Amino acid sequence: MSCLRLNCSTTLTTLFAFTIIVGWLIISEMKNEIKNVKIAGISTINGVDTAQRPDQPTNPQGVFAKVTQRIDLISRAFLPWGGGVRGEDFYAWCTDPDSVDNSATGMFFIKIPKCASSTGAGVAIRISINTHQRINGMDKGNHTVTRKGCTNCCKAVYKHSKARTYFTNGHDFGRSMLWSIIREPTNRLISQTFFFEVSRGGMEPTDQNVLRTFKKYGKNEGNHQWAWLVTDMPERFQKEGFNPANESECIVRSIVNDYDFIAVAERLDESFVAMKILFRLELGDLLYLSSKTNGGYDDGGTGRCVKIVKANLSSSTQEFLDSKEHQRHFEMDNLLYAAVNQSLDKTIQKIGRSMFEEELEKYQRALKLVQEECTAFAKFPCSPEGELQLDMSTKSCYFNDW
């Protein structure tokens, strides 16, 4: 999870002003007839989206070159929260953050570095606040969010911690919502390298330096995302010489089954629309502003602004990333990524393609309005000129972004 994680040590005046503006924009825009709206097509391989955002490096060979149809047995459609074994209380996960006996309850957003985690943390906080309001009928503005948590909201966890640290005494499936965001493994590696090593570490992005860093990260933490998501670490996993790749299908299946939802960074709009439907959320719960862009500035909680250097890879470096030598370090994460992509496809199919595309169109229209109308009002830790503005950003609910 990357992160500018949302925090407000003061009352969320700015956040709720933002919510009011967003609501007004959406209502005003919906009054106009919008004709000939075309939803962007989805490029897929084996039913899995491979489209990249413009600011992301691409992996031409594709992560799915080695993935077989076994992912169909590992993946599943994510189901609506509530009902069935969980009873009919669809918001039983919304527990009191001040209760001392609810350590395994509430919303848990597992925040993996460099996986759209700033955005995910913001969404988790907004869901927590807005759901609490809807359940209790409270007025907007009666909430505070700090590094330690929030008041007058549902319990929500959204910091950089691995999932298993929260469930040492078990997992209360009936009173918790567990979700995360994952990213194509090579794209995450590139982002990590250019964010931490080049932008913040000052490393010169020569082919030699970049390749050396890729090799180091690949060898030491290639299968990075599964290790953050697994909710239990059996004793055999901890024995010297244990190779998780030997049980890759079992581990990935357990992750997919344990989570209420796993979003895909490269398919964020689709993922959030699916969450809206499954968790009975509202449109405003899932809207967001981009906190970091290539060429902009970031403070990462360090107290100084650094320019985010855009990744620019040579053809030889890209060839290395696509090579068997490199990809063998990412077997687990590649399988996980493929399974989660197919799980999202299955979820959309179960919801119904026609209904889903209608909801997606509404969401993308609202998101476009927010990006156009609200970006100028948001205050991030660093100004567009690279000046630190922590006081203003705190009131806009951002802190410690990486």
Tab-separated table of C-alpha atoms in Angstrom:
chain	number	residue	atom	x	y	z
A	1	MET	CA	0.000	0.000	0.000
A	2	SER	CA	1.432	3.262	-0.883
A	3	CYS	CA	0.412	6.249	0.840
A	4	LEU	CA	-0.879	9.538	1.480
A	5	ARG	CA	-3.075	8.139	4.003
A	6	LEU	CA	-6.019	10.234	4.851
A	7	ASN	CA	-5.926	11.832	8.242
A	8	CYS	CA	-7.509	14.807	9.822
A	9	SER	CA	-6.393	15.853	13.260
A	10	THR	CA	-9.061	18.530	13.143
A	11	THR	CA	-12.737	18.112	12.354
A	12	LEU	CA	-13.302	17.068	8.779
A	13	THR	CA	-14.593	20.432	7.654
A	14	THR	CA	-12.807	20.237	4.347
A	15	LEU	CA	-13.818	16.630	3.739
A	16	PHE	CA	-17.492	17.292	4.315
A	17	ALA	CA	-17.390	20.485	2.297
A	18	PHE	CA	-15.914	18.328	-0.426
A	19	THR	CA	-18.758	15.815	0.033
A	20	ILE	CA	-21.387	18.540	-0.259
A	21	ILE	CA	-19.740	19.935	-3.389
A	22	VAL	CA	-19.557	16.465	-4.898
A	23	GLY	CA	-23.206	15.788	-4.123
A	24	TRP	CA	-24.283	19.073	-5.667
A	25	LEU	CA	-22.193	18.414	-8.754
A	26	ILE	CA	-23.602	14.934	-9.200
A	27	ILE	CA	-27.207	16.024	-8.760
A	28	SER	CA	-26.760	18.992	-11.095
A	29	GLU	CA	-25.067	16.879	-13.700
A	30	MET	CA	-27.668	14.119	-13.526
A	31	LYS	CA	-30.370	16.646	-14.411
A	32	ASN	CA	-28.806	17.083	-17.821
A	33	GLU	CA	-29.450	14.515	-20.489
A	34	ILE	CA	-26.212	12.899	-21.476
A	35	LYS	CA	-26.395	11.192	-24.823
A	36	ASN	CA	-23.989	8.941	-26.644
A	37	VAL	CA	-21.906	8.194	-23.540
A	38	LYS	CA	-19.483	5.449	-24.436
A	39	ILE	CA	-17.818	3.361	-21.801
A	40	ALA	CA	-14.155	2.751	-22.542
A	41	GLY	CA	-13.580	-0.796	-23.766
A	42	ILE	CA	-11.752	-3.292	-21.621
A	43	SER	CA	-8.689	-4.941	-23.128
A	44	THR	CA	-8.384	-8.491	-21.864
A	45	ILE	CA	-6.277	-11.586	-22.071
A	46	ASN	CA	-8.051	-14.775	-20.949
A	47	GLY	CA	-10.810	-12.584	-19.582
A	48	VAL	CA	-8.423	-10.496	-17.474
A	49	ASP	CA	-7.980	-6.784	-17.975
A	50	THR	CA	-4.499	-5.727	-19.029
A	51	ALA	CA	-5.130	-2.071	-19.783
A	52	GLN	CA	-2.642	0.282	-18.140
A	53	ARG	CA	-3.170	3.805	-16.964
A	54	PRO	CA	-1.195	6.334	-19.022
A	55	ASP	CA	1.205	7.035	-16.168
A	56	GLN	CA	2.089	3.376	-15.642
A	57	PRO	CA	4.862	1.432	-17.325
A	58	THR	CA	3.624	-1.592	-19.221
A	59	ASN	CA	4.722	-5.183	-19.347
A	60	PRO	CA	4.508	-6.095	-23.070
A	61	GLN	CA	4.907	-9.808	-22.573
A	62	GLY	CA	2.062	-9.804	-20.086
A	63	VAL	CA	1.872	-11.453	-16.697
A	64	PHE	CA	-0.484	-14.111	-18.001
A	65	ALA	CA	1.921	-15.763	-20.478
A	66	LYS	CA	2.594	-18.572	-17.988
A	67	VAL	CA	-0.785	-18.659	-16.274
A	68	THR	CA	-2.929	-21.647	-17.181
A	69	GLN	CA	-6.591	-22.358	-16.710
A	70	ARG	CA	-5.899	-23.372	-13.111
A	71	ILE	CA	-6.765	-19.805	-12.100
A	72	ASP	CA	-10.381	-20.655	-12.865
A	73	LEU	CA	-10.316	-23.099	-9.940
A	74	ILE	CA	-8.663	-20.579	-7.630
A	75	SER	CA	-10.772	-17.538	-8.459
A	76	ARG	CA	-14.356	-16.904	-7.374
A	77	ALA	CA	-17.049	-14.279	-7.573
A	78	PHE	CA	-16.974	-12.010	-4.528
A	79	LEU	CA	-20.344	-12.067	-2.779
A	80	PRO	CA	-22.551	-9.380	-1.225
A	81	TRP	CA	-21.615	-8.654	2.384
A	82	GLY	CA	-24.275	-9.805	4.833
A	83	GLY	CA	-27.048	-12.338	4.661
A	84	GLY	CA	-26.547	-16.074	4.837
A	85	VAL	CA	-24.216	-17.173	7.611
A	86	ARG	CA	-23.686	-13.562	8.574
A	87	GLY	CA	-27.330	-12.917	9.309
A	88	GLU	CA	-29.434	-10.139	7.840
A	89	ASP	CA	-27.514	-7.218	9.341
A	90	PHE	CA	-25.683	-5.974	6.267
A	91	TYR	CA	-23.643	-3.512	8.337
A	92	ALA	CA	-22.641	-5.755	11.244
A	93	TRP	CA	-19.014	-4.961	10.369
A	94	CYS	CA	-19.606	-1.374	11.526
A	95	THR	CA	-18.423	-1.784	15.118
A	96	ASP	CA	-17.496	0.761	17.773
A	97	PRO	CA	-13.847	1.866	17.394
A	98	ASP	CA	-13.646	2.520	21.145
A	99	SER	CA	-14.761	-0.949	22.220
A	100	VAL	CA	-12.029	-2.997	23.893
A	101	ASP	CA	-13.335	-6.423	22.845
A	102	ASN	CA	-13.574	-5.984	19.093
A	103	SER	CA	-9.985	-6.363	17.916
A	104	ALA	CA	-11.033	-8.714	15.109
A	105	THR	CA	-14.058	-6.685	14.018
A	106	GLY	CA	-14.598	-3.620	11.861
A	107	MET	CA	-13.267	-2.725	8.435
A	108	PHE	CA	-9.746	-3.842	7.608
A	109	PHE	CA	-8.123	-2.292	4.546
A	110	ILE	CA	-4.807	-4.073	4.020
A	111	LYS	CA	-2.628	-1.309	2.654
A	112	ILE	CA	0.113	-2.710	0.440
A	113	PRO	CA	2.797	-0.158	-0.500
A	114	LYS	CA	2.604	1.125	-4.077
A	115	CYS	CA	-0.784	-0.444	-4.812
A	116	ALA	CA	-3.086	2.614	-4.995
A	117	SER	CA	-3.134	2.505	-1.222
A	118	SER	CA	-3.503	6.242	-0.690
A	119	THR	CA	-6.702	6.088	-2.671
A	120	GLY	CA	-7.798	2.949	-0.857
A	121	ALA	CA	-7.183	4.452	2.578
A	122	GLY	CA	-9.238	7.517	1.661
A	123	VAL	CA	-12.085	5.335	0.458
A	124	ALA	CA	-11.921	3.182	3.607
A	125	ILE	CA	-12.212	6.251	5.827
A	126	ARG	CA	-15.072	7.690	3.807
A	127	ILE	CA	-16.981	4.379	3.909
A	128	SER	CA	-16.409	4.210	7.673
A	129	ILE	CA	-17.706	7.720	8.285
A	130	ASN	CA	-20.618	7.675	5.858
A	131	THR	CA	-21.862	4.225	6.899
A	132	HIS	CA	-21.852	5.284	10.551
A	133	GLN	CA	-23.870	8.356	9.615
A	134	ARG	CA	-26.415	6.351	7.667
A	135	ILE	CA	-26.869	3.787	10.449
A	136	ASN	CA	-27.137	6.309	13.278
A	137	GLY	CA	-28.741	9.220	11.447
A	138	MET	CA	-26.037	11.614	12.569
A	139	ASP	CA	-25.414	15.011	11.059
A	140	LYS	CA	-22.421	15.420	8.814
A	141	GLY	CA	-19.375	17.039	10.355
A	142	ASN	CA	-19.434	15.325	13.759
A	143	HIS	CA	-16.319	13.291	13.060
A	144	THR	CA	-12.612	13.529	13.568
A	145	VAL	CA	-9.917	11.354	12.055
A	146	THR	CA	-6.376	11.124	13.391
A	147	ARG	CA	-3.430	8.755	13.098
A	148	LYS	CA	-4.889	6.773	15.994
A	149	GLY	CA	-8.351	6.369	14.483
A	150	CYS	CA	-11.623	8.244	14.299
A	151	THR	CA	-14.606	9.217	16.426
A	152	ASN	CA	-18.261	8.810	15.488
A	153	CYS	CA	-17.425	6.366	12.726
A	154	CYS	CA	-17.266	2.639	12.142
A	155	LYS	CA	-14.036	1.018	13.241
A	156	ALA	CA	-11.625	1.129	10.291
A	157	VAL	CA	-8.002	0.015	10.001
A	158	TYR	CA	-6.055	1.473	7.082
A	159	LYS	CA	-2.370	1.613	7.946
A	160	HIS	CA	0.666	-0.145	6.480
A	161	SER	CA	0.466	-3.458	8.334
A	162	LYS	CA	0.290	-7.018	7.081
A	163	ALA	CA	-3.049	-8.755	7.455
A	164	ARG	CA	-1.838	-11.451	9.828
A	165	THR	CA	-0.925	-8.857	12.469
A	166	TYR	CA	-4.632	-8.165	12.978
A	167	PHE	CA	-5.877	-11.730	13.286
A	168	THR	CA	-3.532	-13.395	15.770
A	169	ASN	CA	-6.554	-14.382	17.877
A	170	GLY	CA	-8.819	-15.328	14.998
A	171	HIS	CA	-10.974	-13.572	12.445
A	172	ASP	CA	-14.565	-12.609	13.237
A	173	PHE	CA	-16.011	-13.033	9.742
A	174	GLY	CA	-19.484	-12.076	10.949
A	175	ARG	CA	-18.440	-8.628	12.167
A	176	SER	CA	-15.599	-7.601	9.907
A	177	MET	CA	-15.050	-6.486	6.331
A	178	LEU	CA	-11.658	-7.373	4.883
A	179	TRP	CA	-10.481	-5.889	1.596
A	180	SER	CA	-7.386	-4.668	-0.217
A	181	ILE	CA	-5.999	-3.499	-3.555
A	182	ILE	CA	-3.347	-5.371	-5.531
A	183	ARG	CA	-1.318	-4.320	-8.542
A	184	GLU	CA	0.396	-6.040	-11.465
A	185	PRO	CA	3.636	-7.196	-9.789
A	186	THR	CA	6.135	-5.757	-12.263
A	187	ASN	CA	4.317	-2.423	-12.345
A	188	ARG	CA	4.417	-2.336	-8.545
A	189	LEU	CA	8.156	-3.070	-8.612
A	190	ILE	CA	8.814	-0.254	-11.091
A	191	SER	CA	6.744	2.178	-9.030
A	192	GLN	CA	8.520	1.152	-5.813
A	193	THR	CA	11.930	1.612	-7.399
A	194	PHE	CA	11.280	5.029	-8.874
A	195	PHE	CA	9.372	6.288	-5.828
A	196	PHE	CA	11.697	5.147	-3.041
A	197	GLU	CA	15.085	4.766	-4.685
A	198	VAL	CA	15.047	7.418	-7.422
A	199	SER	CA	12.632	10.126	-6.234
A	200	ARG	CA	13.229	9.955	-2.482
A	201	GLY	CA	16.591	8.212	-2.372
A	202	GLY	CA	18.250	10.302	-5.072
A	203	MET	CA	19.477	7.329	-7.080
A	204	GLU	CA	20.491	8.231	-10.637
A	205	PRO	CA	18.074	6.245	-12.875
A	206	THR	CA	20.733	4.756	-15.149
A	207	ASP	CA	20.170	1.328	-16.672
A	208	GLN	CA	22.846	-0.115	-14.407
A	209	ASN	CA	21.345	1.324	-11.212
A	210	VAL	CA	17.769	0.450	-12.113
A	211	LEU	CA	18.637	-3.113	-13.108
A	212	ARG	CA	20.640	-3.648	-9.935
A	213	THR	CA	17.670	-2.441	-7.860
A	214	PHE	CA	15.190	-4.584	-9.773
A	215	LYS	CA	17.358	-7.647	-9.176
A	216	LYS	CA	17.698	-6.847	-5.473
A	217	TYR	CA	13.966	-6.344	-4.975
A	218	GLY	CA	13.106	-9.354	-7.102
A	219	LYS	CA	15.372	-11.670	-5.134
A	220	ASN	CA	14.485	-10.341	-1.693
A	221	GLU	CA	10.798	-9.565	-2.006
A	222	GLY	CA	9.524	-10.553	-5.445
A	223	ASN	CA	6.422	-12.275	-4.082
A	224	HIS	CA	5.558	-9.207	-2.057
A	225	GLN	CA	1.791	-8.861	-2.181
A	226	TRP	CA	0.730	-12.336	-1.052
A	227	ALA	CA	2.880	-11.916	2.068
A	228	TRP	CA	0.914	-8.781	2.974
A	229	LEU	CA	-2.480	-10.382	2.319
A	230	VAL	CA	-2.222	-13.811	3.919
A	231	THR	CA	-4.223	-13.745	7.171
A	232	ASP	CA	-2.460	-16.668	8.815
A	233	MET	CA	1.146	-17.810	8.683
A	234	PRO	CA	1.197	-21.556	9.492
A	235	GLU	CA	4.190	-22.901	11.353
A	236	ARG	CA	5.458	-24.790	8.306
A	237	PHE	CA	5.679	-21.475	6.410
A	238	GLN	CA	8.151	-20.202	8.973
A	239	LYS	CA	10.591	-23.094	8.761
A	240	GLU	CA	13.956	-22.463	7.190
A	241	GLY	CA	14.020	-23.428	3.552
A	242	PHE	CA	10.247	-23.310	3.074
A	243	ASN	CA	9.361	-22.265	-0.482
A	244	PRO	CA	5.837	-20.787	-0.650
A	245	ALA	CA	5.792	-21.374	-4.411
A	246	ASN	CA	5.416	-25.091	-3.651
A	247	GLU	CA	1.979	-24.348	-2.197
A	248	SER	CA	1.131	-21.385	-4.411
A	249	GLU	CA	-2.328	-22.525	-5.470
A	250	CYS	CA	-3.362	-23.377	-1.914
A	251	ILE	CA	-2.097	-20.058	-0.562
A	252	VAL	CA	-3.669	-17.938	-3.289
A	253	ARG	CA	-6.983	-19.785	-2.960
A	254	SER	CA	-7.016	-19.143	0.790
A	255	ILE	CA	-6.379	-15.427	0.226
A	256	VAL	CA	-9.154	-15.109	-2.338
A	257	ASN	CA	-11.543	-16.972	-0.033
A	258	ASP	CA	-10.600	-15.042	3.131
A	259	TYR	CA	-11.218	-11.596	1.661
A	260	ASP	CA	-14.594	-9.969	1.174
A	261	PHE	CA	-13.149	-8.119	-1.800
A	262	ILE	CA	-9.811	-7.491	-3.492
A	263	ALA	CA	-9.617	-4.584	-5.932
A	264	VAL	CA	-7.250	-4.318	-8.893
A	265	ALA	CA	-5.249	-1.098	-9.213
A	266	GLU	CA	-5.319	-1.242	-13.006
A	267	ARG	CA	-9.119	-1.651	-12.867
A	268	LEU	CA	-9.922	0.685	-10.009
A	269	ASP	CA	-13.168	2.104	-11.394
A	270	GLU	CA	-14.596	-1.357	-12.031
A	271	SER	CA	-13.424	-2.533	-8.624
A	272	PHE	CA	-15.053	0.341	-6.747
A	273	VAL	CA	-18.322	-0.063	-8.634
A	274	ALA	CA	-18.355	-3.754	-7.691
A	275	MET	CA	-17.718	-2.774	-4.049
A	276	LYS	CA	-20.566	-0.278	-4.174
A	277	ILE	CA	-22.987	-2.980	-5.231
A	278	LEU	CA	-21.699	-5.778	-2.991
A	279	PHE	CA	-21.390	-3.696	0.189
A	280	ARG	CA	-24.519	-1.559	-0.345
A	281	LEU	CA	-22.530	1.652	-0.467
A	282	GLU	CA	-23.307	4.996	-2.052
A	283	LEU	CA	-21.610	6.704	-4.965
A	284	GLY	CA	-19.975	9.389	-2.828
A	285	ASP	CA	-18.307	6.758	-0.621
A	286	LEU	CA	-16.035	5.701	-3.469
A	287	LEU	CA	-15.055	8.894	-5.270
A	288	TYR	CA	-11.463	10.044	-4.972
A	289	LEU	CA	-8.829	12.535	-6.097
A	290	SER	CA	-5.420	11.401	-7.249
A	291	SER	CA	-2.949	12.246	-4.490
A	292	LYS	CA	0.236	11.587	-6.450
A	293	THR	CA	1.107	12.011	-10.093
A	294	ASN	CA	4.340	11.622	-12.000
A	295	GLY	CA	6.096	14.973	-12.203
A	296	GLY	CA	4.374	16.253	-9.062
A	297	TYR	CA	5.732	16.494	-5.520
A	298	ASP	CA	5.329	14.261	-2.487
A	299	ASP	CA	6.468	14.438	1.115
A	300	GLY	CA	5.760	10.846	2.165
A	301	GLY	CA	5.534	11.920	5.803
A	302	THR	CA	9.208	12.935	5.785
A	303	GLY	CA	8.665	16.670	6.149
A	304	ARG	CA	10.292	17.542	2.834
A	305	CYS	CA	8.907	17.659	-0.685
A	306	VAL	CA	10.549	15.632	-3.428
A	307	LYS	CA	9.696	15.528	-7.097
A	308	ILE	CA	8.205	12.258	-8.292
A	309	VAL	CA	10.374	11.068	-11.160
A	310	LYS	CA	8.512	9.362	-13.976
A	311	ALA	CA	9.718	5.861	-14.802
A	312	ASN	CA	11.485	5.732	-18.151
A	313	LEU	CA	12.804	2.268	-19.008
A	314	SER	CA	15.124	1.325	-21.825
A	315	SER	CA	14.231	-1.587	-24.101
A	316	SER	CA	16.958	-3.732	-22.527
A	317	THR	CA	15.612	-3.046	-19.027
A	318	GLN	CA	12.099	-3.917	-20.159
A	319	GLU	CA	13.396	-7.136	-21.718
A	320	PHE	CA	14.915	-8.078	-18.366
A	321	LEU	CA	11.594	-7.473	-16.585
A	322	ASP	CA	9.882	-9.813	-19.046
A	323	SER	CA	12.564	-12.482	-18.797
A	324	LYS	CA	12.165	-15.885	-17.138
A	325	GLU	CA	15.076	-15.022	-14.879
A	326	HIS	CA	13.161	-12.099	-13.427
A	327	GLN	CA	9.592	-13.427	-13.519
A	328	ARG	CA	10.482	-16.574	-11.556
A	329	HIS	CA	10.700	-14.372	-8.466
A	330	PHE	CA	7.063	-13.291	-8.953
A	331	GLU	CA	5.313	-16.636	-9.429
A	332	MET	CA	3.091	-16.278	-6.378
A	333	ASP	CA	2.151	-12.658	-6.992
A	334	ASN	CA	1.539	-13.321	-10.691
A	335	LEU	CA	-0.828	-16.155	-9.833
A	336	LEU	CA	-2.541	-14.015	-7.191
A	337	TYR	CA	-2.934	-11.134	-9.627
A	338	ALA	CA	-4.402	-13.409	-12.301
A	339	ALA	CA	-6.811	-15.022	-9.820
A	340	VAL	CA	-8.031	-11.686	-8.468
A	341	ASN	CA	-8.521	-10.310	-11.987
A	342	GLN	CA	-10.622	-13.328	-12.889
A	343	SER	CA	-12.490	-13.031	-9.577
A	344	LEU	CA	-13.434	-9.486	-10.549
A	345	ASP	CA	-14.627	-10.750	-13.939
A	346	LYS	CA	-16.722	-13.427	-12.232
A	347	THR	CA	-18.121	-10.859	-9.808
A	348	ILE	CA	-19.201	-8.576	-12.654
A	349	GLN	CA	-20.758	-11.528	-14.465
A	350	LYS	CA	-22.700	-12.496	-11.334
A	351	ILE	CA	-23.911	-8.924	-10.832
A	352	GLY	CA	-24.993	-8.770	-14.471
A	353	ARG	CA	-23.059	-7.042	-17.218
A	354	SER	CA	-25.892	-4.692	-18.212
A	355	MET	CA	-26.530	-3.484	-14.656
A	356	PHE	CA	-22.814	-3.234	-13.948
A	357	GLU	CA	-22.058	-1.104	-17.014
A	358	GLU	CA	-24.911	1.233	-16.108
A	359	GLU	CA	-23.444	1.695	-12.625
A	360	LEU	CA	-19.947	2.068	-14.072
A	361	GLU	CA	-21.106	4.825	-16.396
A	362	LYS	CA	-22.683	6.733	-13.495
A	363	TYR	CA	-19.541	6.324	-11.423
A	364	GLN	CA	-17.165	7.474	-14.160
A	365	ARG	CA	-19.298	10.522	-14.902
A	366	ALA	CA	-19.337	11.487	-11.221
A	367	LEU	CA	-15.603	10.812	-10.887
A	368	LYS	CA	-14.876	12.998	-13.902
A	369	LEU	CA	-16.863	15.828	-12.338
A	370	VAL	CA	-14.980	15.485	-9.055
A	371	GLN	CA	-11.599	15.500	-10.786
A	372	GLU	CA	-12.544	18.570	-12.842
A	373	GLU	CA	-14.257	20.603	-10.157
A	374	CYS	CA	-12.601	19.623	-6.877
A	375	THR	CA	-8.915	19.046	-7.609
A	376	ALA	CA	-8.199	22.774	-7.405
A	377	PHE	CA	-9.605	22.907	-3.827
A	378	ALA	CA	-7.731	19.914	-2.398
A	379	LYS	CA	-4.611	20.676	-0.390
A	380	PHE	CA	-1.895	18.034	-0.509
A	381	PRO	CA	1.243	17.919	1.693
A	382	CYS	CA	3.226	19.476	-1.164
A	383	SER	CA	2.083	22.308	-3.396
A	384	PRO	CA	2.411	22.061	-7.206
A	385	GLU	CA	5.591	24.139	-6.784
A	386	GLY	CA	7.089	21.740	-4.245
A	387	GLU	CA	6.399	23.820	-1.125
A	388	LEU	CA	5.521	21.966	2.086
A	389	GLN	CA	1.995	22.769	3.332
A	390	LEU	CA	1.327	20.250	6.102
A	391	ASP	CA	-1.142	22.387	8.060
A	392	MET	CA	-3.409	22.881	5.075
A	393	SER	CA	-3.083	19.254	3.967
A	394	THR	CA	-4.020	18.007	7.440
A	395	LYS	CA	-7.301	19.859	7.132
A	396	SER	CA	-7.737	18.203	3.752
A	397	CYS	CA	-7.120	14.841	5.416
A	398	TYR	CA	-3.777	13.678	4.077
A	399	PHE	CA	-0.710	12.430	5.903
A	400	ASN	CA	2.282	10.103	5.652
A	401	ASP	CA	1.889	9.267	1.990
A	402	TRP	CA	3.785	6.347	0.578
